Amino acid sequence: MSDQEKKTPNRRLGADERRRRLLAAALRVMKREGIAAATTRAICAEAEMPHGAFHYCFHSKRELYAALLASDIEIDLGAVWPEISPQESPIENIRKLLFAYWSQVESDPDAQLVLFDLGSFVLRDPELQELPRLEYGESLEKTTGYITRLGEEAGLTYLREERAIAELVITTLNGIAWSWLAHRDNAAARESLGRFAELLAVLARKRTDSPR
């Protein structure tokens, strides 16, 4: 918790701020001790809030997990969008985008590990199994938007539907991230991303009317 957060009395916090702090506390506990250790009491203690604050902000652990899966634990590529130029090759623009994403993975590997763990954890609970499906749907929509934006800025036409390309991107990046969490070889991961950029570029063509 930041010094500023510690200075703000809990009784003055609004509901949104309480939720934000509880989510941040839950993520810290999960990073440090694992999913199972993130009990409501542990989360509230980490956030320096009374135990009742949890049920004031969340109706259940299910709601907490759903909020975590939809939170900043998922990388927002829009926040680190690189400079895309129609004068550059499709491979180069795709590589830029993949590396921008990967820089965020490298900067916080524990968040990626929690994301994988949380997905596996909720799949084992019949009452929570729909959460990964919902999260994947949202991630697919977001990634499809990134593919569309890349095509517009780079002046590309795709040979497959953008949604199908997005599915391929999500699957491949998850695989590279999972491998990297095991070996932590940054150079190997970026080499894999470079090869993947070459494969994706096969599905793109420069538009004849692209800006010059």
Coordinates of N, CA and C in Angstrom, one line a residue:
M1 N 0.8 -1.2 0.0 CA 0.0 0.0 0.0 C 0.9 1.2 0.0
S2 N 0.5 2.2 -0.8 CA 1.3 3.5 -0.9 C 1.2 4.3 0.4
D3 N 2.1 5.3 0.6 CA 2.0 6.2 1.7 C 0.8 7.0 1.7
Q4 N 0.3 7.4 0.5 CA -0.9 8.2 0.4 C -2.1 7.4 0.8
E5 N -2.1 6.1 0.4 CA -3.3 5.3 0.8 C -3.3 5.1 2.3
K6 N -2.2 5.0 2.9 CA -2.1 4.8 4.4 C -2.6 6.0 5.1
K7 N -2.4 7.2 4.5 CA -2.8 8.5 5.1 C -4.3 8.7 5.0
T8 N -5.0 8.0 4.1 CA -6.4 8.2 3.9 C -7.3 7.3 4.8
P9 N -8.0 7.8 5.8 CA -8.8 7.0 6.7 C -9.8 6.2 5.9
N10 N -9.9 4.9 6.3 CA -10.9 4.0 5.5 C -12.3 4.5 5.6
R11 N -12.7 5.2 6.7 CA -14.1 5.6 6.8 C -14.4 6.7 5.8
R12 N -13.4 7.4 5.2 CA -13.6 8.4 4.2 C -13.7 7.9 2.8
L13 N -13.3 6.6 2.6 CA -13.3 6.1 1.2 C -14.6 5.8 0.7
G14 N -14.8 6.0 -0.6 CA -16.0 5.7 -1.3 C -15.9 4.2 -1.7
A15 N -17.1 3.7 -2.2 CA -17.2 2.3 -2.5 C -16.2 1.9 -3.6
D16 N -16.0 2.7 -4.7 CA -15.1 2.4 -5.8 C -13.7 2.3 -5.3
E17 N -13.3 3.2 -4.4 CA -11.9 3.2 -3.9 C -11.7 2.0 -3.0
R18 N -12.7 1.7 -2.2 CA -12.6 0.5 -1.4 C -12.4 -0.8 -2.2
R19 N -13.2 -0.9 -3.3 CA -13.0 -2.0 -4.2 C -11.6 -2.1 -4.8
R20 N -11.2 -0.9 -5.3 CA -9.9 -0.8 -5.9 C -8.8 -1.3 -5.0
R21 N -8.8 -0.9 -3.7 CA -7.8 -1.2 -2.7 C -7.9 -2.7 -2.4
L22 N -9.1 -3.2 -2.3 CA -9.3 -4.7 -2.0 C -8.8 -5.5 -3.1
L23 N -9.0 -5.1 -4.4 CA -8.5 -5.8 -5.5 C -7.0 -5.8 -5.6
A24 N -6.4 -4.6 -5.3 CA -5.0 -4.5 -5.3 C -4.4 -5.4 -4.2
A25 N -5.0 -5.4 -3.0 CA -4.6 -6.2 -1.9 C -4.7 -7.7 -2.2
A26 N -5.8 -8.1 -2.9 CA -6.0 -9.5 -3.3 C -4.9 -9.9 -4.2
L27 N -4.5 -9.1 -5.2 CA -3.5 -9.4 -6.1 C -2.1 -9.5 -5.4
R28 N -1.8 -8.7 -4.5 CA -0.6 -8.7 -3.8 C -0.5 -10.1 -3.0
V29 N -1.6 -10.4 -2.3 CA -1.6 -11.7 -1.5 C -1.4 -12.9 -2.5
M30 N -2.1 -12.9 -3.6 CA -1.9 -14.0 -4.6 C -0.6 -14.1 -5.2
K31 N 0.1 -12.9 -5.4 CA 1.4 -12.9 -6.0 C 2.4 -13.5 -4.9
R32 N 2.2 -13.1 -3.7 CA 3.1 -13.5 -2.6 C 2.9 -14.9 -2.1
E33 N 1.6 -15.3 -2.0 CA 1.4 -16.6 -1.3 C 0.5 -17.6 -2.1
G34 N 0.0 -17.2 -3.2 CA -0.9 -18.1 -4.0 C -2.3 -17.8 -3.9
I35 N -3.1 -18.4 -4.8 CA -4.6 -18.1 -4.8 C -5.3 -18.6 -3.5
A36 N -4.9 -19.7 -3.0 CA -5.6 -20.3 -1.9 C -5.4 -19.4 -0.6
A37 N -4.3 -18.7 -0.5 CA -4.0 -17.9 0.6 C -4.9 -16.6 0.7
A38 N -5.5 -16.3 -0.4 CA -6.2 -15.0 -0.5 C -7.6 -15.2 0.0
T39 N -7.7 -15.4 1.3 CA -9.0 -15.5 2.0 C -9.5 -14.0 2.2
T40 N -10.8 -13.9 2.5 CA -11.4 -12.6 2.7 C -10.7 -11.9 3.9
R41 N -10.3 -12.6 4.9 CA -9.6 -12.0 6.0 C -8.2 -11.5 5.7
A42 N -7.5 -12.4 4.9 CA -6.2 -12.0 4.5 C -6.2 -10.8 3.6
I43 N -7.2 -10.7 2.7 CA -7.2 -9.6 1.8 C -7.5 -8.3 2.5
C44 N -8.5 -8.4 3.5 CA -8.8 -7.2 4.2 C -7.6 -6.7 5.1
A45 N -6.9 -7.7 5.7 CA -5.7 -7.4 6.5 C -4.7 -6.7 5.6
E46 N -4.5 -7.2 4.4 CA -3.5 -6.6 3.5 C -3.9 -5.2 3.1
A47 N -5.2 -5.0 3.0 CA -5.7 -3.6 2.6 C -5.8 -2.7 3.8
E48 N -5.6 -3.3 5.0 CA -5.7 -2.6 6.3 C -7.1 -2.0 6.4
M49 N -8.1 -2.9 6.2 CA -9.5 -2.6 6.3 C -10.1 -3.7 7.2
P50 N -11.2 -3.3 7.9 CA -12.0 -4.3 8.7 C -12.5 -5.4 7.8
H51 N -12.7 -6.6 8.4 CA -13.2 -7.7 7.6 C -14.5 -7.4 6.9
G52 N -15.4 -6.7 7.5 CA -16.7 -6.3 7.0 C -16.6 -5.5 5.7
A53 N -15.5 -4.9 5.5 CA -15.3 -4.1 4.2 C -15.4 -4.9 3.0
F54 N -15.0 -6.2 3.1 CA -15.0 -7.1 1.9 C -16.5 -7.3 1.4
H55 N -17.3 -7.6 2.4 CA -18.7 -7.9 2.0 C -19.5 -6.6 1.7
Y56 N -19.0 -5.5 2.1 CA -19.6 -4.2 1.7 C -19.3 -3.9 0.2
C57 N -18.2 -4.4 -0.3 CA -17.8 -4.1 -1.7 C -18.0 -5.3 -2.6
F58 N -18.0 -6.5 -2.1 CA -18.2 -7.7 -3.0 C -19.2 -8.6 -2.3
H59 N -20.1 -9.1 -3.1 CA -21.2 -10.0 -2.6 C -20.6 -11.4 -2.3
S60 N -19.5 -11.7 -3.0 CA -18.9 -13.1 -2.8 C -17.5 -13.1 -3.4
K61 N -16.8 -14.2 -3.1 CA -15.4 -14.4 -3.7 C -15.6 -14.5 -5.2
R62 N -16.7 -15.0 -5.7 CA -16.9 -15.1 -7.1 C -16.8 -13.8 -7.8
E63 N -17.5 -12.8 -7.2 CA -17.4 -11.4 -7.7 C -16.0 -10.8 -7.7
L64 N -15.3 -11.2 -6.6 CA -13.9 -10.7 -6.5 C -13.1 -11.3 -7.7
Y65 N -13.2 -12.6 -7.9 CA -12.5 -13.3 -9.0 C -12.8 -12.7 -10.3
A66 N -14.1 -12.4 -10.5 CA -14.5 -11.8 -11.8 C -13.9 -10.5 -12.0
A67 N -13.9 -9.7 -10.9 CA -13.3 -8.3 -11.0 C -11.8 -8.4 -11.2
L68 N -11.1 -9.4 -10.6 CA -9.7 -9.5 -10.8 C -9.4 -9.9 -12.3
L69 N -10.2 -10.8 -12.8 CA -9.9 -11.2 -14.2 C -10.2 -10.1 -15.2
A70 N -11.0 -9.1 -14.8 CA -11.3 -8.0 -15.7 C -10.5 -6.8 -15.4
S71 N -9.6 -6.9 -14.4 CA -8.8 -5.7 -13.9 C -7.5 -5.6 -14.7
D72 N -6.6 -4.8 -14.1 CA -5.4 -4.5 -14.8 C -4.4 -5.7 -14.8
I73 N -4.8 -6.8 -14.2 CA -4.0 -8.0 -14.3 C -3.9 -8.4 -15.7
E74 N -4.9 -8.1 -16.5 CA -4.8 -8.3 -18.0 C -4.1 -7.0 -18.6
I75 N -3.2 -7.3 -19.5 CA -2.4 -6.2 -20.0 C -3.3 -5.4 -21.0
D76 N -3.2 -4.1 -20.8 CA -4.0 -3.2 -21.7 C -3.0 -2.6 -22.8
L77 N -3.0 -3.2 -23.9 CA -2.0 -2.9 -25.0 C -2.2 -1.4 -25.4
G78 N -3.5 -0.9 -25.3 CA -3.7 0.4 -25.7 C -2.9 1.5 -24.9
A79 N -2.5 1.1 -23.7 CA -1.7 2.0 -22.9 C -0.3 2.1 -23.3
V80 N 0.2 1.1 -24.0 CA 1.6 1.0 -24.5 C 1.7 0.9 -26.0
W81 N 0.7 1.4 -26.7 CA 0.7 1.3 -28.1 C 1.9 1.9 -28.8
P82 N 2.7 1.2 -29.6 CA 3.8 1.8 -30.2 C 3.5 2.6 -31.5
E83 N 4.5 3.3 -32.0 CA 4.3 4.1 -33.2 C 4.3 3.2 -34.4
I84 N 3.1 3.1 -35.1 CA 3.0 2.3 -36.2 C 3.0 3.1 -37.5
S85 N 3.8 2.7 -38.5 CA 4.0 3.5 -39.7 C 3.6 2.6 -40.9
P86 N 2.8 3.2 -41.8 CA 2.5 2.5 -43.1 C 3.7 2.4 -44.0
Q87 N 4.8 3.1 -43.7 CA 6.0 3.0 -44.5 C 6.8 1.8 -44.2
E88 N 6.6 1.2 -43.0 CA 7.3 0.1 -42.6 C 6.6 -1.2 -43.0
S89 N 7.4 -2.3 -43.0 CA 6.8 -3.6 -43.5 C 5.8 -4.1 -42.5
P90 N 4.9 -5.0 -42.9 CA 4.0 -5.6 -42.0 C 4.7 -6.4 -40.9
I91 N 5.8 -7.1 -41.2 CA 6.5 -7.8 -40.2 C 7.0 -6.8 -39.1
E92 N 7.6 -5.7 -39.5 CA 8.1 -4.8 -38.5 C 7.0 -4.2 -37.6
N93 N 5.9 -3.8 -38.2 CA 4.8 -3.2 -37.4 C 4.2 -4.3 -36.5
I94 N 4.1 -5.5 -36.9 CA 3.6 -6.6 -36.1 C 4.5 -6.9 -34.9
R95 N 5.8 -6.9 -35.3 CA 6.9 -7.1 -34.3 C 6.8 -6.0 -33.2
K96 N 6.7 -4.8 -33.6 CA 6.6 -3.7 -32.6 C 5.5 -3.9 -31.6
L97 N 4.3 -4.3 -32.2 CA 3.1 -4.5 -31.3 C 3.3 -5.7 -30.3
L98 N 3.9 -6.8 -30.8 CA 4.1 -7.9 -30.0 C 5.1 -7.6 -28.9
F99 N 6.2 -6.9 -29.3 CA 7.2 -6.5 -28.3 C 6.7 -5.5 -27.2
A100 N 5.8 -4.7 -27.7 CA 5.2 -3.7 -26.7 C 4.4 -4.5 -25.7
Y101 N 3.6 -5.5 -26.1 CA 2.9 -6.4 -25.2 C 3.9 -7.1 -24.3
W102 N 4.9 -7.6 -24.9 CA 5.8 -8.5 -24.1 C 6.6 -7.7 -23.0
S103 N 6.8 -6.4 -23.3 CA 7.5 -5.6 -22.3 C 6.7 -5.5 -21.0
Q104 N 5.4 -5.6 -21.1 CA 4.5 -5.5 -20.0 C 4.5 -6.9 -19.2
V105 N 4.6 -8.0 -20.0 CA 4.7 -9.3 -19.3 C 6.0 -9.4 -18.6
E106 N 7.1 -9.0 -19.2 CA 8.4 -9.1 -18.5 C 8.5 -8.2 -17.2
S107 N 7.8 -7.1 -17.2 CA 7.8 -6.1 -16.1 C 7.1 -6.7 -14.9
D108 N 6.2 -7.6 -15.0 CA 5.4 -8.1 -13.9 C 5.1 -9.6 -14.1
P109 N 6.1 -10.5 -14.0 CA 5.8 -11.9 -14.3 C 4.9 -12.5 -13.2
D110 N 4.9 -12.0 -12.0 CA 4.0 -12.5 -10.9 C 2.5 -12.3 -11.3
A111 N 2.2 -11.2 -11.9 CA 0.8 -11.0 -12.3 C 0.4 -12.0 -13.4
Q112 N 1.3 -12.3 -14.3 CA 1.0 -13.3 -15.3 C 0.8 -14.7 -14.6
L113 N 1.6 -15.0 -13.7 CA 1.4 -16.3 -13.0 C 0.1 -16.4 -12.2
V114 N -0.3 -15.3 -11.6 CA -1.6 -15.2 -10.9 C -2.7 -15.4 -11.9
L115 N -2.6 -14.8 -13.1 CA -3.6 -14.9 -14.1 C -3.8 -16.3 -14.5
F116 N -2.7 -17.0 -14.7 CA -2.8 -18.5 -15.1 C -3.4 -19.3 -13.9
D117 N -2.9 -19.0 -12.7 CA -3.3 -19.8 -11.6 C -4.8 -19.5 -11.3
L118 N -5.2 -18.3 -11.4 CA -6.6 -17.9 -11.2 C -7.5 -18.6 -12.2
G119 N -7.1 -18.6 -13.5 CA -7.9 -19.3 -14.5 C -8.1 -20.8 -14.2
S120 N -7.0 -21.4 -13.8 CA -7.1 -22.9 -13.4 C -7.9 -23.1 -12.2
F121 N -7.8 -22.2 -11.2 CA -8.5 -22.3 -10.0 C -10.0 -22.3 -10.2
V122 N -10.5 -21.3 -10.9 CA -11.9 -21.1 -11.1 C -12.5 -22.2 -11.9
L123 N -11.7 -22.8 -12.8 CA -12.2 -23.9 -13.7 C -12.5 -25.1 -12.9
R124 N -11.9 -25.3 -11.7 CA -12.2 -26.5 -10.9 C -13.4 -26.3 -10.0
D125 N -14.0 -25.1 -10.0 CA -15.2 -24.9 -9.2 C -16.4 -24.8 -10.1
P126 N -17.4 -25.7 -10.0 CA -18.5 -25.6 -10.9 C -19.3 -24.3 -10.9
E127 N -19.2 -23.6 -9.8 CA -19.9 -22.3 -9.7 C -19.2 -21.2 -10.3
L128 N -17.9 -21.4 -10.6 CA -17.0 -20.4 -11.2 C -16.6 -20.6 -12.6
Q129 N -16.9 -21.8 -13.2 CA -16.4 -22.2 -14.4 C -16.7 -21.3 -15.6
E130 N -17.8 -20.5 -15.5 CA -18.1 -19.6 -16.6 C -17.2 -18.4 -16.6
L131 N -16.5 -18.1 -15.5 CA -15.7 -16.9 -15.5 C -14.6 -16.9 -16.5
P132 N -13.8 -17.9 -16.7 CA -12.8 -17.9 -17.7 C -13.4 -17.7 -19.1
R133 N -14.5 -18.3 -19.4 CA -15.2 -18.2 -20.7 C -15.5 -16.7 -20.9
L134 N -16.1 -16.1 -19.9 CA -16.4 -14.7 -20.0 C -15.2 -13.8 -20.2
E135 N -14.2 -14.1 -19.5 CA -12.9 -13.3 -19.6 C -12.3 -13.5 -20.9
Y136 N -12.3 -14.8 -21.5 CA -11.8 -15.0 -22.8 C -12.5 -14.2 -23.8
G137 N -13.8 -14.2 -23.7 CA -14.6 -13.5 -24.7 C -14.3 -12.0 -24.7
E138 N -14.1 -11.4 -23.5 CA -13.7 -10.0 -23.4 C -12.3 -9.8 -24.0
S139 N -11.4 -10.7 -23.7 CA -10.0 -10.6 -24.2 C -10.0 -10.8 -25.7
L140 N -10.9 -11.6 -26.3 CA -10.9 -11.8 -27.7 C -11.5 -10.5 -28.4
E141 N -12.5 -9.9 -27.8 CA -13.0 -8.7 -28.4 C -11.9 -7.6 -28.3
K142 N -11.2 -7.5 -27.2 CA -10.1 -6.5 -27.1 C -9.0 -6.7 -28.1
T143 N -8.6 -8.0 -28.3 CA -7.5 -8.3 -29.2 C -7.9 -8.1 -30.6
T144 N -9.2 -8.4 -30.9 CA -9.7 -8.1 -32.3 C -9.6 -6.6 -32.6
G145 N -9.9 -5.8 -31.6 CA -9.8 -4.4 -31.7 C -8.4 -3.9 -32.0
Y146 N -7.4 -4.6 -31.4 CA -6.0 -4.3 -31.6 C -5.6 -4.6 -33.0
I147 N -6.1 -5.8 -33.5 CA -5.8 -6.2 -34.9 C -6.4 -5.2 -35.9
T148 N -7.6 -4.8 -35.6 CA -8.2 -3.8 -36.5 C -7.4 -2.5 -36.5
R149 N -7.1 -2.0 -35.3 CA -6.3 -0.8 -35.2 C -5.0 -0.9 -35.9
L150 N -4.3 -2.0 -35.8 CA -3.0 -2.2 -36.4 C -3.2 -2.1 -38.0
G151 N -4.2 -2.8 -38.5 CA -4.5 -2.7 -39.9 C -4.7 -1.3 -40.4
E152 N -5.5 -0.5 -39.6 CA -5.8 0.8 -40.0 C -4.6 1.7 -40.1
E153 N -3.7 1.6 -39.0 CA -2.6 2.5 -38.9 C -1.4 2.0 -39.8
A154 N -1.3 0.7 -40.1 CA -0.2 0.2 -40.9 C -0.6 0.1 -42.4
G155 N -1.9 0.4 -42.7 CA -2.4 0.3 -44.0 C -2.4 -1.2 -44.5
L156 N -2.9 -2.1 -43.7 CA -2.9 -3.5 -44.1 C -4.3 -4.0 -44.4
T157 N -4.3 -5.0 -45.2 CA -5.5 -5.8 -45.5 C -5.2 -7.2 -45.1
Y158 N -6.1 -7.9 -44.3 CA -5.9 -9.2 -43.8 C -6.5 -10.2 -44.7
L159 N -5.9 -11.4 -44.8 CA -6.3 -12.5 -45.6 C -7.3 -13.4 -44.8
R160 N -7.4 -13.2 -43.6 CA -8.3 -14.0 -42.7 C -9.1 -13.0 -41.9
E161 N -10.2 -13.4 -41.3 CA -11.0 -12.6 -40.5 C -10.2 -12.1 -39.3
E162 N -10.4 -10.9 -38.9 CA -9.6 -10.3 -37.8 C -9.9 -11.1 -36.5
R163 N -11.1 -11.6 -36.3 CA -11.4 -12.3 -35.1 C -10.6 -13.6 -35.0
A164 N -10.5 -14.3 -36.2 CA -9.7 -15.5 -36.3 C -8.2 -15.3 -36.0
I165 N -7.7 -14.2 -36.5 CA -6.3 -13.8 -36.2 C -6.1 -13.5 -34.7
A166 N -7.1 -12.8 -34.1 CA -7.0 -12.5 -32.7 C -7.0 -13.8 -31.9
E167 N -7.8 -14.8 -32.3 CA -7.8 -16.1 -31.6 C -6.4 -16.7 -31.6
L168 N -5.7 -16.7 -32.8 CA -4.4 -17.2 -33.0 C -3.4 -16.4 -32.1
V169 N -3.5 -15.1 -32.1 CA -2.6 -14.3 -31.3 C -2.8 -14.6 -29.8
I170 N -4.0 -14.7 -29.3 CA -4.2 -15.0 -27.8 C -3.6 -16.4 -27.5
T171 N -3.9 -17.4 -28.3 CA -3.4 -18.7 -28.0 C -1.8 -18.8 -28.0
T172 N -1.2 -18.1 -29.0 CA 0.2 -18.2 -29.1 C 0.9 -17.4 -28.0
L173 N 0.4 -16.2 -27.7 CA 1.0 -15.4 -26.6 C 0.9 -16.1 -25.3
N174 N -0.3 -16.8 -25.0 CA -0.4 -17.5 -23.8 C 0.6 -18.6 -23.7
G175 N 0.9 -19.3 -24.9 CA 1.8 -20.4 -24.9 C 3.3 -19.9 -24.6
I176 N 3.6 -18.8 -25.3 CA 4.9 -18.2 -25.1 C 5.1 -17.7 -23.6
A177 N 4.1 -17.1 -23.1 CA 4.1 -16.6 -21.7 C 4.3 -17.8 -20.7
W178 N 3.6 -18.9 -20.9 CA 3.7 -20.0 -20.0 C 5.1 -20.6 -20.1
S179 N 5.6 -20.7 -21.3 CA 7.0 -21.3 -21.4 C 8.0 -20.4 -20.8
W180 N 7.8 -19.1 -20.9 CA 8.7 -18.1 -20.4 C 8.7 -18.1 -18.8
L181 N 7.5 -18.3 -18.3 CA 7.4 -18.4 -16.8 C 8.2 -19.6 -16.3
A182 N 8.4 -20.6 -17.1 CA 9.2 -21.8 -16.7 C 10.7 -21.6 -16.8
H183 N 11.1 -20.9 -18.0 CA 12.6 -20.8 -18.2 C 13.1 -19.4 -18.0
R184 N 12.3 -18.4 -18.0 CA 12.6 -17.0 -17.8 C 13.8 -16.5 -18.7
D185 N 13.8 -17.1 -19.9 CA 14.8 -16.7 -20.9 C 14.2 -15.6 -21.8
N186 N 14.5 -14.4 -21.5 CA 13.9 -13.3 -22.2 C 14.3 -13.3 -23.7
A187 N 15.5 -13.6 -24.0 CA 15.9 -13.7 -25.4 C 15.2 -14.7 -26.2
A188 N 15.0 -15.9 -25.6 CA 14.3 -17.0 -26.2 C 12.8 -16.6 -26.5
A189 N 12.2 -15.9 -25.5 CA 10.8 -15.5 -25.7 C 10.7 -14.5 -26.8
R190 N 11.6 -13.6 -26.9 CA 11.5 -12.5 -27.9 C 11.8 -13.1 -29.3
E191 N 12.7 -14.2 -29.3 CA 12.9 -14.8 -30.6 C 11.7 -15.5 -31.1
S192 N 10.9 -16.1 -30.1 CA 9.7 -16.8 -30.5 C 8.7 -15.7 -31.0
L193 N 8.6 -14.6 -30.4 CA 7.7 -13.5 -30.8 C 8.1 -13.0 -32.2
G194 N 9.4 -12.9 -32.5 CA 9.8 -12.5 -33.8 C 9.4 -13.5 -34.9
R195 N 9.5 -14.8 -34.6 CA 9.1 -15.8 -35.6 C 7.6 -15.8 -35.7
F196 N 6.9 -15.5 -34.6 CA 5.4 -15.4 -34.7 C 5.0 -14.2 -35.6
A197 N 5.8 -13.1 -35.5 CA 5.5 -11.9 -36.3 C 5.6 -12.3 -37.8
E198 N 6.6 -13.1 -38.1 CA 6.8 -13.5 -39.5 C 5.6 -14.3 -40.0
L199 N 5.1 -15.2 -39.1 CA 3.9 -16.0 -39.5 C 2.7 -15.1 -39.7
L200 N 2.5 -14.2 -38.8 CA 1.3 -13.3 -38.9 C 1.4 -12.4 -40.1
A201 N 2.6 -12.0 -40.5 CA 2.7 -11.1 -41.6 C 2.3 -11.8 -42.9
V202 N 2.3 -13.1 -42.9 CA 1.8 -13.9 -44.1 C 0.3 -13.7 -44.3
L203 N -0.4 -13.3 -43.2 CA -1.8 -13.1 -43.3 C -2.2 -11.7 -43.6
A204 N -1.2 -10.8 -43.9 CA -1.5 -9.4 -44.2 C -0.8 -9.0 -45.5
R205 N -1.5 -8.0 -46.1 CA -1.0 -7.4 -47.3 C -1.1 -5.9 -47.2
K206 N -0.1 -5.2 -47.8 CA -0.2 -3.7 -47.8 C -1.3 -3.3 -48.7
R207 N -2.1 -2.3 -48.3 CA -3.2 -1.8 -49.1 C -2.5 -0.9 -50.1
T208 N -3.1 -0.9 -51.3 CA -2.5 0.0 -52.4 C -2.9 1.4 -52.1
D209 N -3.9 1.7 -51.3 CA -4.3 3.0 -51.0 C -3.9 3.5 -49.7
S210 N -2.9 2.8 -49.1 CA -2.4 3.2 -47.7 C -1.6 4.5 -47.8
P211 N -1.6 5.2 -46.7 CA -0.9 6.6 -46.7 C 0.5 6.4 -47.0
R212 N 1.1 7.4 -47.6 CA 2.5 7.4 -48.0 C 3.2 8.7 -47.3

